Short mmCIF file of C-alpha atoms in Angstrom, two decimals:
data_model
loop_
_atom_site.label_atom_id
_atom_site.label_comp_id
_atom_site.label_asym_id
_atom_site.label_seq_id
_atom_site.Cartn_x
_atom_site.Cartn_y
_atom_site.Cartn_z
CA MET A 25 23.36 -2.51 164.89
CA SER A 26 26.29 -0.31 165.83
CA GLN A 27 29.75 -2.06 166.40
CA GLN A 28 29.27 -1.28 170.03
CA ALA A 29 25.93 -3.10 170.58
CA VAL A 30 27.47 -6.04 168.81
CA ASN A 31 30.42 -6.10 171.22
CA GLY A 32 27.77 -6.60 173.75
CA VAL A 33 28.17 -3.05 175.36
CA SER A 34 25.28 -0.63 174.74
CA HIS A 35 25.55 2.66 172.65
CA ARG A 36 25.22 4.24 175.92
CA GLY A 37 29.29 3.46 176.80
CA ARG A 38 30.34 1.72 180.22
CA VAL A 39 28.48 2.08 183.62
CA LEU A 40 31.83 2.06 184.69
CA THR A 41 34.43 4.95 183.55
CA LEU A 42 36.58 7.34 184.88
CA ASP A 43 34.47 10.24 185.00
CA SER A 44 31.32 8.06 186.20
CA MET A 45 33.74 5.99 189.07
CA ASN A 46 34.07 7.03 192.76
CA PRO A 47 35.63 10.12 192.48
CA ASN A 48 37.60 9.55 196.44
CA VAL A 49 39.38 6.61 195.09
CA LYS A 50 41.04 9.07 192.05
CA ARG A 51 42.28 10.97 195.17
CA VAL A 52 44.19 7.94 196.32
CA GLU A 53 47.74 7.88 195.78
CA TYR A 54 50.52 6.08 197.60
CA ALA A 55 53.66 6.39 196.71
CA VAL A 56 55.32 3.28 198.13
CA ARG A 57 54.15 1.19 195.18
CA GLY A 58 53.92 4.26 192.98
CA PRO A 59 54.84 5.09 189.06
CA ILE A 60 58.76 4.50 190.24
CA VAL A 61 58.14 1.18 191.45
CA GLN A 62 56.47 0.52 188.00
CA ARG A 63 59.36 1.62 186.21
CA ALA A 64 61.52 -0.71 188.26
CA VAL A 65 59.29 -3.52 187.46
CA GLN A 66 59.76 -2.87 183.48
CA ILE A 67 63.84 -2.86 183.68
CA GLU A 68 63.68 -6.14 185.47
CA LYS A 69 61.72 -7.49 182.85
CA GLU A 70 64.30 -5.79 180.36
CA LEU A 71 67.20 -7.16 182.37
CA LYS A 72 65.71 -10.53 182.21
CA GLU A 73 64.99 -10.11 178.30
CA GLY A 74 68.70 -9.65 177.91
CA ALA A 75 68.65 -5.72 177.55
CA LYS A 76 72.32 -4.17 178.22
CA LYS A 77 72.16 -1.59 181.03
CA PRO A 78 74.95 -0.35 183.36
CA PHE A 79 73.63 -2.52 186.24
CA THR A 80 72.71 -6.43 186.64
CA GLU A 81 69.73 -6.07 189.08
CA VAL A 82 67.57 -3.56 190.35
CA ILE A 83 67.80 -3.13 194.29
CA LYS A 84 64.26 -2.20 195.30
CA ALA A 85 65.34 0.00 198.41
CA ASN A 86 61.40 1.59 198.18
CA ILE A 87 59.75 -0.54 200.83
CA GLY A 88 60.03 -2.00 204.02
CA ASP A 89 59.88 -5.41 203.26
CA ALA A 90 62.38 -7.24 205.05
CA HIS A 91 62.04 -11.17 203.91
CA ALA A 92 62.18 -9.58 199.82
CA MET A 93 65.17 -8.34 201.39
CA GLY A 94 67.02 -11.12 202.62
CA GLN A 95 66.33 -11.24 205.86
CA LYS A 96 65.79 -14.88 207.01
CA PRO A 97 62.27 -15.95 208.87
CA ILE A 98 62.57 -16.54 212.72
CA THR A 99 62.86 -20.46 213.24
CA PHE A 100 60.47 -20.97 215.78
CA PHE A 101 57.73 -18.58 214.07
CA ARG A 102 57.84 -20.87 211.13
CA GLN A 103 58.17 -24.32 212.67
CA VAL A 104 54.63 -23.39 214.49
CA LEU A 105 53.22 -21.92 211.35
CA ALA A 106 54.24 -25.20 209.66
CA LEU A 107 52.80 -27.38 212.05
CA CYS A 108 49.54 -25.72 212.10
CA ALA A 109 49.31 -25.59 208.22
CA TYR A 110 49.89 -28.86 208.44
CA PRO A 111 49.08 -30.96 211.48
CA ALA A 112 50.68 -34.62 210.53
CA LEU A 113 53.96 -33.04 211.63
CA LEU A 114 53.33 -32.86 214.79
CA GLU A 115 54.18 -36.61 214.45
CA ASP A 116 57.61 -35.41 213.53
CA SER A 117 60.69 -35.87 215.74
CA LYS A 118 62.60 -32.99 214.12
CA PHE A 119 60.27 -30.42 215.56
CA PRO A 120 60.99 -28.86 219.09
CA GLU A 121 58.34 -29.50 221.80
CA ASP A 122 57.28 -26.33 222.51
CA ALA A 123 56.49 -25.38 218.86
CA LYS A 124 54.23 -28.30 219.17
CA GLN A 125 52.75 -27.22 222.25
CA ARG A 126 52.06 -23.78 220.86
CA ALA A 127 50.78 -25.37 217.51
CA ARG A 128 48.63 -27.77 219.37
CA ARG A 129 46.91 -24.90 221.28
CA ILE A 130 46.44 -22.62 218.34
CA LEU A 131 44.82 -25.78 216.53
CA GLU A 132 42.51 -26.62 219.52
CA ALA A 133 41.19 -22.72 219.26
CA CYS A 134 40.11 -23.02 215.59
CA GLY A 135 36.75 -24.43 214.22
CA GLY A 136 37.46 -27.94 212.94
CA HIS A 137 41.34 -27.88 214.57
CA SER A 138 41.94 -26.02 211.45
CA ILE A 139 43.68 -22.83 210.25
CA GLY A 140 41.67 -23.10 207.47
CA ALA A 141 38.25 -22.17 209.30
CA TYR A 142 36.94 -18.52 210.00
CA SER A 143 37.69 -17.39 213.32
CA ALA A 144 35.68 -14.64 215.42
CA SER A 145 35.21 -11.42 213.67
CA GLN A 146 37.53 -9.67 216.55
CA GLY A 147 40.28 -12.60 216.27
CA ILE A 148 40.51 -15.58 218.36
CA GLU A 149 39.89 -15.10 221.80
CA CYS A 150 43.34 -16.88 223.16
CA ILE A 151 45.14 -15.22 220.98
CA ARG A 152 43.57 -11.97 222.41
CA GLN A 153 44.49 -13.04 225.62
CA ASP A 154 48.06 -13.14 224.97
CA VAL A 155 48.27 -9.95 223.06
CA ALA A 156 46.70 -8.16 226.65
CA ARG A 157 49.27 -10.45 228.50
CA TYR A 158 52.19 -9.07 226.17
CA ILE A 159 50.54 -5.67 226.55
CA GLU A 160 50.52 -5.80 230.44
CA LYS A 161 53.97 -6.85 230.54
CA ARG A 162 55.59 -4.62 227.64
CA ASP A 163 53.86 -1.71 229.77
CA GLY A 164 54.91 -2.53 233.32
CA GLY A 165 52.07 -4.06 234.47
CA ILE A 166 49.32 -1.75 233.26
CA PRO A 167 46.17 -3.90 232.78
CA SER A 168 44.83 -4.79 229.40
CA ASN A 169 41.31 -6.21 228.27
CA PRO A 170 41.09 -8.53 226.04
CA ASP A 171 37.59 -7.53 224.80
CA ASN A 172 39.69 -4.29 223.98
CA ILE A 173 42.03 -5.92 221.65
CA TYR A 174 40.87 -6.52 217.89
CA LEU A 175 43.49 -8.61 215.61
CA SER A 176 43.55 -7.55 212.28
CA THR A 177 45.11 -7.76 208.78
CA GLY A 178 48.45 -6.28 209.31
CA ALA A 179 47.90 -2.77 211.17
CA SER A 180 46.79 -1.22 207.87
CA ASP A 181 43.36 -2.89 207.99
CA ALA A 182 42.73 -1.85 211.93
CA ILE A 183 43.89 1.97 211.16
CA VAL A 184 41.37 1.94 208.32
CA THR A 185 38.88 0.65 210.42
CA ILE A 186 39.19 3.38 213.02
CA LEU A 187 38.95 6.14 210.49
CA LYS A 188 35.90 4.93 208.99
CA LEU A 189 34.24 5.05 212.78
CA LEU A 190 35.52 8.54 212.73
CA VAL A 191 34.78 10.06 209.56
CA CYS A 192 31.41 12.19 209.20
CA GLY A 193 29.54 15.35 208.71
CA GLU A 194 29.70 17.45 205.45
CA GLY A 195 31.10 20.85 204.39
CA ARG A 196 32.87 22.73 207.06
CA ASP A 197 31.95 19.79 209.81
CA ARG A 198 33.73 17.13 208.21
CA THR A 199 35.76 15.33 210.46
CA GLY A 200 39.54 16.37 209.86
CA VAL A 201 42.48 13.97 210.88
CA MET A 202 45.72 15.45 211.60
CA ILE A 203 48.51 13.59 210.17
CA SER A 204 52.63 14.37 210.49
CA ILE A 205 54.17 15.64 207.45
CA PRO A 206 56.31 13.65 206.16
CA GLN A 207 53.85 10.49 206.99
CA TYR A 208 53.05 7.04 205.71
CA PRO A 209 51.10 7.12 202.53
CA LEU A 210 48.64 4.91 203.47
CA TYR A 211 47.25 7.91 206.00
CA SER A 212 46.55 10.37 203.30
CA ALA A 213 45.23 7.53 200.63
CA ALA A 214 42.91 6.03 203.52
CA LEU A 215 41.65 9.97 204.23
CA ALA A 216 41.54 10.40 200.49
CA ASP A 217 39.38 7.17 199.76
CA LEU A 218 36.74 8.42 202.83
CA GLY A 219 36.35 11.78 201.95
CA ALA A 220 38.06 13.28 205.18
CA VAL A 221 40.00 16.17 205.57
CA GLN A 222 43.56 15.88 205.90
CA ILE A 223 45.40 18.36 208.02
CA ASN A 224 48.88 18.49 208.03
CA TYR A 225 51.43 19.15 211.06
CA TYR A 226 54.92 18.90 210.05
CA LEU A 227 57.88 17.44 212.02
CA ASP A 228 61.14 19.37 212.71
CA GLU A 229 63.98 18.31 210.33
CA ASP A 230 66.35 20.31 212.15
CA ASN A 231 65.54 19.17 215.41
CA CYS A 232 65.71 15.24 214.31
CA TRP A 233 62.15 15.26 213.00
CA SER A 234 60.96 15.38 216.54
CA LEU A 235 57.25 16.98 216.94
CA ASN A 236 56.60 20.44 218.19
CA ILE A 237 53.11 21.25 219.95
CA THR A 238 53.71 24.63 218.99
CA GLU A 239 53.39 23.25 215.45
CA LEU A 240 50.56 21.08 216.61
CA ARG A 241 48.26 23.88 217.76
CA ARG A 242 49.13 26.09 214.57
CA ALA A 243 47.84 23.43 212.17
CA LEU A 244 44.75 22.58 214.27
CA SER A 245 43.88 26.62 214.11
CA ALA A 246 44.13 26.70 210.68
CA ALA A 247 42.16 23.57 210.09
CA ARG A 248 39.14 24.86 211.99
CA GLU A 249 38.72 27.28 209.66
CA HIS A 250 37.12 24.85 207.12
CA CYS A 251 36.69 21.59 208.73
CA ASN A 252 36.21 19.99 212.16
CA PRO A 253 39.19 18.31 213.60
CA ARG A 254 38.80 15.32 215.83
CA VAL A 255 41.68 12.88 215.41
CA LEU A 256 45.48 13.07 215.84
CA CYS A 257 47.50 10.59 214.28
CA ILE A 258 51.11 9.73 215.65
CA ILE A 259 53.50 6.92 214.01
CA ASN A 260 56.28 6.43 216.87
CA PRO A 261 59.16 5.33 215.84
CA GLY A 262 58.56 7.68 212.92
CA ASN A 263 58.06 6.26 209.05
CA PRO A 264 59.61 7.56 207.03
CA THR A 265 61.52 9.87 209.25
CA GLY A 266 62.98 7.22 211.88
CA GLN A 267 62.68 9.26 214.86
CA VAL A 268 61.71 7.95 218.36
CA GLN A 269 59.55 10.16 220.45
CA SER A 270 60.70 11.05 223.73
CA ARG A 271 59.00 10.51 226.88
CA GLN A 272 58.48 13.94 227.62
CA CYS A 273 57.01 14.62 224.18
CA ILE A 274 54.65 12.10 224.52
CA GLU A 275 53.24 13.54 227.69
CA ASP A 276 52.74 16.69 225.54
CA VAL A 277 50.89 15.16 223.06
CA ILE A 278 48.58 13.39 225.81
CA ARG A 279 48.03 16.77 227.19
CA PHE A 280 47.33 18.69 223.89
CA ALA A 281 45.04 15.61 222.78
CA LYS A 282 43.04 16.24 225.81
CA GLU A 283 42.87 19.53 225.74
CA GLU A 284 41.16 19.70 222.57
CA HIS A 285 39.08 16.96 222.45
CA LEU A 286 40.98 14.56 219.61
CA PHE A 287 40.67 11.12 219.35
CA LEU A 288 44.59 9.67 219.48
CA MET A 289 46.01 7.28 216.95
CA ALA A 290 49.47 5.41 218.12
CA ASP A 291 50.86 3.64 215.21
CA GLU A 292 53.43 1.49 217.07
CA VAL A 293 54.29 -0.82 214.65
CA TYR A 294 58.18 -0.06 214.61
CA GLN A 295 58.03 -0.46 218.64
CA ASP A 296 61.38 -3.38 218.42
CA ASN A 297 62.99 -1.25 215.91
CA VAL A 298 65.22 1.45 218.56
CA TYR A 299 68.60 1.82 217.69
CA ALA A 300 70.06 5.20 218.48
CA GLU A 301 72.36 5.56 222.03
CA GLY A 302 69.70 7.45 224.53
CA CYS A 303 66.13 6.57 222.50
CA GLN A 304 63.85 4.32 224.09
CA PHE A 305 60.38 2.98 222.91
CA HIS A 306 57.68 4.48 225.21
CA SER A 307 54.20 2.95 224.15
CA PHE A 308 51.03 6.20 224.32
CA LYS A 309 49.00 3.66 226.59
CA LYS A 310 51.86 3.44 229.28
CA VAL A 311 52.52 7.18 229.34
CA LEU A 312 48.51 7.77 229.21
CA PHE A 313 48.33 5.55 232.45
CA GLU A 314 50.97 6.99 234.58
CA MET A 315 49.76 10.22 233.92
CA GLY A 316 46.78 9.24 236.07
CA PRO A 317 43.49 9.11 235.91
CA GLU A 318 42.65 12.41 234.57
CA TYR A 319 43.75 11.27 231.61
CA SER A 320 43.58 7.49 231.33
CA ASN A 321 39.85 7.28 232.14
CA THR A 322 38.90 10.01 229.44
CA VAL A 323 41.50 10.61 226.63
CA GLU A 324 40.06 8.23 223.75
CA MET A 325 42.64 6.11 221.79
CA ALA A 326 43.51 3.57 219.45
CA SER A 327 47.21 2.10 219.15
CA PHE A 328 48.22 -0.38 216.77
CA HIS A 329 50.72 -3.17 216.03
CA SER A 330 52.16 -5.58 213.19
CA THR A 331 53.90 -8.69 212.58
CA SER A 332 55.03 -7.07 209.72
CA LYS A 333 58.02 -5.04 210.66
CA CYS A 334 60.55 -4.99 214.01
CA TYR A 335 62.43 -7.99 213.75
CA MET A 336 59.70 -10.47 212.51
CA GLY A 337 59.45 -8.86 209.07
CA GLU A 338 56.40 -11.46 208.29
CA CYS A 339 54.70 -8.83 205.66
CA GLY A 340 53.19 -11.40 203.71
CA PHE A 341 51.00 -12.97 206.54
CA ARG A 342 49.00 -9.64 207.64
CA GLY A 343 48.67 -9.80 211.05
CA GLY A 344 48.28 -7.27 213.51
CA TYR A 345 46.27 -5.77 216.61
CA MET A 346 44.72 -2.95 217.91
CA GLU A 347 44.05 -1.80 221.56
CA VAL A 348 41.03 0.48 221.95
CA ILE A 349 41.07 3.15 225.19
CA ASN A 350 37.98 4.61 226.59
CA LEU A 351 35.77 3.70 223.60
CA ASP A 352 32.02 4.20 223.68
CA PRO A 353 30.62 0.63 224.27
CA GLU A 354 27.64 1.66 222.10
CA VAL A 355 30.74 2.54 219.49
CA LYS A 356 32.05 -0.74 220.22
CA ALA A 357 29.60 -2.71 219.16
CA GLN A 358 29.48 -0.48 216.11
CA LEU A 359 33.19 -1.69 215.84
CA ILE A 360 32.68 -5.14 215.83
CA LYS A 361 29.67 -4.76 213.76
CA LEU A 362 32.29 -3.22 211.21
CA VAL A 363 34.76 -5.95 211.32
CA SER A 364 32.52 -8.80 211.22
CA VAL A 365 31.37 -7.51 207.64
CA ARG A 366 34.87 -8.74 206.87
CA LEU A 367 34.83 -12.12 208.51
CA CYS A 368 37.83 -12.51 210.49
CA PRO A 369 41.66 -11.41 209.37
CA PRO A 370 43.73 -14.31 207.84
CA VAL A 371 43.87 -16.65 210.81
CA PRO A 372 47.62 -17.79 209.96
CA GLY A 373 48.17 -14.37 210.65
CA GLN A 374 46.77 -14.17 213.85
CA ALA A 375 48.78 -17.73 214.29
CA LEU A 376 52.05 -15.45 213.67
CA LEU A 377 51.00 -12.85 216.08
CA ASP A 378 50.27 -15.25 218.82
CA LEU A 379 54.07 -16.13 218.59
CA VAL A 380 55.25 -12.81 218.75
CA VAL A 381 53.40 -11.69 221.72
CA ASN A 382 54.23 -15.01 223.32
CA PRO A 383 57.58 -16.07 222.00
CA PRO A 384 59.94 -19.16 223.36
CA GLN A 385 60.54 -18.65 227.52
CA PRO A 386 64.05 -19.14 228.91
CA ASP A 387 63.18 -22.53 229.97
CA GLU A 388 62.07 -23.69 226.32
CA PRO A 389 64.01 -26.05 224.00
CA SER A 390 63.32 -22.94 221.27
CA TYR A 391 64.44 -20.06 223.49
CA ALA A 392 68.74 -19.87 223.05
CA THR A 393 67.91 -20.12 218.81
CA PHE A 394 65.33 -17.30 218.94
CA MET A 395 67.29 -15.05 221.16
CA LYS A 396 70.00 -15.27 218.93
CA GLU A 397 68.26 -14.89 215.96
CA ARG A 398 66.36 -11.96 217.24
CA THR A 399 69.25 -10.69 218.41
CA ALA A 400 70.94 -10.70 215.25
CA VAL A 401 68.39 -9.02 213.22
CA LEU A 402 67.88 -6.30 215.58
CA SER A 403 71.82 -5.59 215.78
CA ALA A 404 72.37 -5.99 211.79
CA LEU A 405 69.74 -3.27 211.49
CA ALA A 406 71.18 -1.18 214.23
CA GLU A 407 74.49 -1.58 212.36
CA LYS A 408 72.63 -0.53 209.13
CA ALA A 409 71.09 2.65 210.56
CA ARG A 410 74.82 4.24 211.51
CA LEU A 411 76.37 3.09 208.73
CA THR A 412 73.48 4.81 206.25
CA GLU A 413 73.94 8.38 208.20
CA GLN A 414 77.36 8.02 208.42
CA ILE A 415 77.98 7.78 204.34
CA PHE A 416 75.20 10.19 203.32
CA ASN A 417 76.81 12.36 205.65
CA THR A 418 80.16 12.64 203.80
CA VAL A 419 78.23 13.05 200.38
CA PRO A 420 78.12 17.04 198.99
CA GLY A 421 74.20 17.73 199.07
CA ILE A 422 72.82 15.32 201.13
CA THR A 423 72.19 15.28 204.58
CA CYS A 424 70.66 12.93 206.94
CA ASN A 425 69.14 12.97 209.98
CA PRO A 426 70.28 9.92 212.66
CA VAL A 427 68.01 6.65 212.19
CA GLN A 428 67.09 6.54 215.68
CA GLY A 429 64.37 3.64 215.36
CA ALA A 430 62.11 2.12 212.17
CA MET A 431 63.58 1.29 209.00
CA TYR A 432 64.07 3.86 207.17
CA THR A 433 66.19 6.89 206.69
CA PHE A 434 64.86 10.23 204.67
CA PRO A 435 67.58 12.32 203.87
CA ARG A 436 67.41 15.64 202.33
CA ILE A 437 68.77 16.07 198.61
CA THR A 438 69.74 19.77 197.65
CA LEU A 439 69.20 20.04 193.94
CA PRO A 440 70.40 22.46 191.49
CA GLN A 441 68.23 24.60 189.90
CA LYS A 442 68.56 23.24 186.16
CA ALA A 443 67.34 20.24 187.77
CA ILE A 444 64.53 21.64 188.97
CA ASP A 445 63.69 23.81 185.89
CA LYS A 446 63.88 20.46 183.65
CA ALA A 447 62.42 18.39 186.15
CA LYS A 448 59.28 20.93 185.15
CA GLU A 449 60.00 20.67 181.66
CA LEU A 450 58.96 17.13 181.94
CA GLY A 451 56.74 17.44 184.34
CA LEU A 452 57.99 15.85 186.97
CA VAL A 453 58.27 16.62 190.55
CA PRO A 454 61.87 17.47 191.17
CA ASP A 455 62.65 14.70 193.73
CA MET A 456 60.53 12.26 191.23
CA PHE A 457 63.02 13.17 188.34
CA TYR A 458 65.84 12.69 190.76
CA CYS A 459 64.74 9.04 191.55
CA MET A 460 63.59 8.11 187.98
CA ARG A 461 67.05 9.25 186.76
CA LEU A 462 68.83 7.09 189.53
CA LEU A 463 66.57 4.05 189.02
CA ASP A 464 67.80 4.41 185.36
CA GLU A 465 71.27 4.63 185.77
CA GLU A 466 72.44 3.01 188.92
CA GLY A 467 69.15 0.35 189.16
CA ILE A 468 68.00 1.70 192.67
CA CYS A 469 64.53 2.55 193.15
CA LEU A 470 63.66 4.57 195.99
CA VAL A 471 60.82 6.76 196.90
CA PRO A 472 60.50 10.67 196.53
CA GLY A 473 59.83 12.63 199.02
CA SER A 474 57.35 14.45 197.85
CA GLY A 475 55.10 10.92 198.06
CA PHE A 476 55.02 11.67 201.74
CA GLY A 477 54.93 15.19 202.23
CA GLN A 478 57.54 17.86 202.75
CA ARG A 479 58.05 21.11 203.66
CA GLU A 480 57.89 23.29 200.49
CA GLY A 481 61.03 24.23 198.56
CA THR A 482 62.85 21.12 200.41
CA TYR A 483 63.61 17.74 198.42
CA HIS A 484 64.34 14.36 200.19
CA PHE A 485 64.21 10.27 199.30
CA ARG A 486 62.90 7.52 201.43
CA MET A 487 65.39 4.24 201.46
CA THR A 488 64.94 1.09 203.44
CA ILE A 489 68.03 0.23 205.36
CA LEU A 490 66.80 -3.47 204.87
CA PRO A 491 69.40 -4.50 202.36
CA PRO A 492 72.09 -6.82 203.61
CA THR A 493 75.05 -5.16 204.77
CA GLU A 494 77.35 -5.78 202.09
CA LYS A 495 74.28 -4.68 199.48
CA LEU A 496 73.31 -1.75 201.57
CA LYS A 497 76.95 -0.40 201.27
CA VAL A 498 76.97 -0.86 197.43
CA VAL A 499 73.30 0.58 197.32
CA LEU A 500 75.23 3.86 199.52
CA GLN A 501 78.15 3.82 197.27
CA LYS A 502 76.13 3.95 194.13
CA ILE A 503 73.97 6.87 195.62
CA ARG A 504 76.86 8.66 196.84
CA GLU A 505 78.36 8.27 192.71
CA PHE A 506 74.87 9.31 191.32
CA GLN A 507 74.99 12.53 193.41
CA LEU A 508 78.14 13.88 192.25
CA ARG A 509 77.57 12.88 188.70
CA PHE A 510 74.02 14.65 188.74
CA THR A 511 75.30 17.87 190.68
CA GLN A 512 77.87 18.05 187.78
CA GLU A 513 75.40 17.71 184.98
CA PHE A 514 73.15 20.19 186.26
CA SER A 515 74.96 22.85 187.87
#
């Protein structure tokens, strides 16, 4: 008997191998948690085991994970979640009355009055009503229908669900999806997984990463040669680039989507993160409706929001929602079927989302603390956005656009030719080589720009501005020193 058969594997080898697995999955890449992060984890392990390095800790500035970076949770949110998770605390006098009221309302909407029960697949109804009210208020009274609201496992899950509905066809008829470059790698990963065609349109770095309709037209007409472009994805405020779109730009995009018969996906998870003077968040839905029925009755759109970003930073709860506009009723039935297969989004995440869209009001006991905490987080981020841009722009070989919003910066780095040659020799993309060296020498983990896409011949990295101000200053100083040393070594 062969050795393989003895071990319970027939002589034909394994059922699942790299050659026999789903080829789409092999094409998936997700830079935010890619090889550089695996190396960072390895270095952390070495430090724990007593290895001597030129630094004492690894600072992970690679991912927008606010609480991991030391941001404190909003008290009111955690109080209500604690009450929901352990209702016996409703008898405890330490909890304010408004937190108890919220918890009772959420628990009453749960099966068996427990957040451990499944909810309706589309999400708990009273929470969807609260989301609709929040959207109406945000958009100055433009109506929102709770039936168009789908709660989700973070925004990511909703984005992938909509893409699943949109992707079809073979060969030249395959669905093409327009995504901004640089982009958030969830999009490229989801498109690879679904076997859709990725259509790149480039943001204008020289113009503060703005979106240009001429560039959208260029990308669209080139793509029509080899696929069927049906979807346009927009991230506003931008990730990784931090730009905030002007109202004019949003109008232009909506006109373009209507003319070219494209489904619009508006990723608006950073809507509270706007820092720059003269910048303001405009929701795609509000602009769509203000452009009148010619647009608001015809343009199909899904917009997304999440509990993971803004001032909440509650990434681990995986709460989010999408609102769909002008979706064919028959397709809506299919969407409900699709979300039903997953049973329901995490109920604690739904509860948290409810608090985000229905926070303490001025006449409630928790209001003062809530506003103080919310303002503190957002003003610290605004300060860190300014600081980052300012310091980077004093470093030779680094140029950084203003961080108008979101929680990242995407500076451009000028690499000496010798460094580019050395990277190629090692089989690495030049900005990956740069980021790996930075990690090994300074203990700072960033994501190379190549993981997000960038114009040929340019190099960048993405860094989150989330570390506490004092730690951020250290990070910026270390990057500065490294950049000077690296440039000198290779020039």
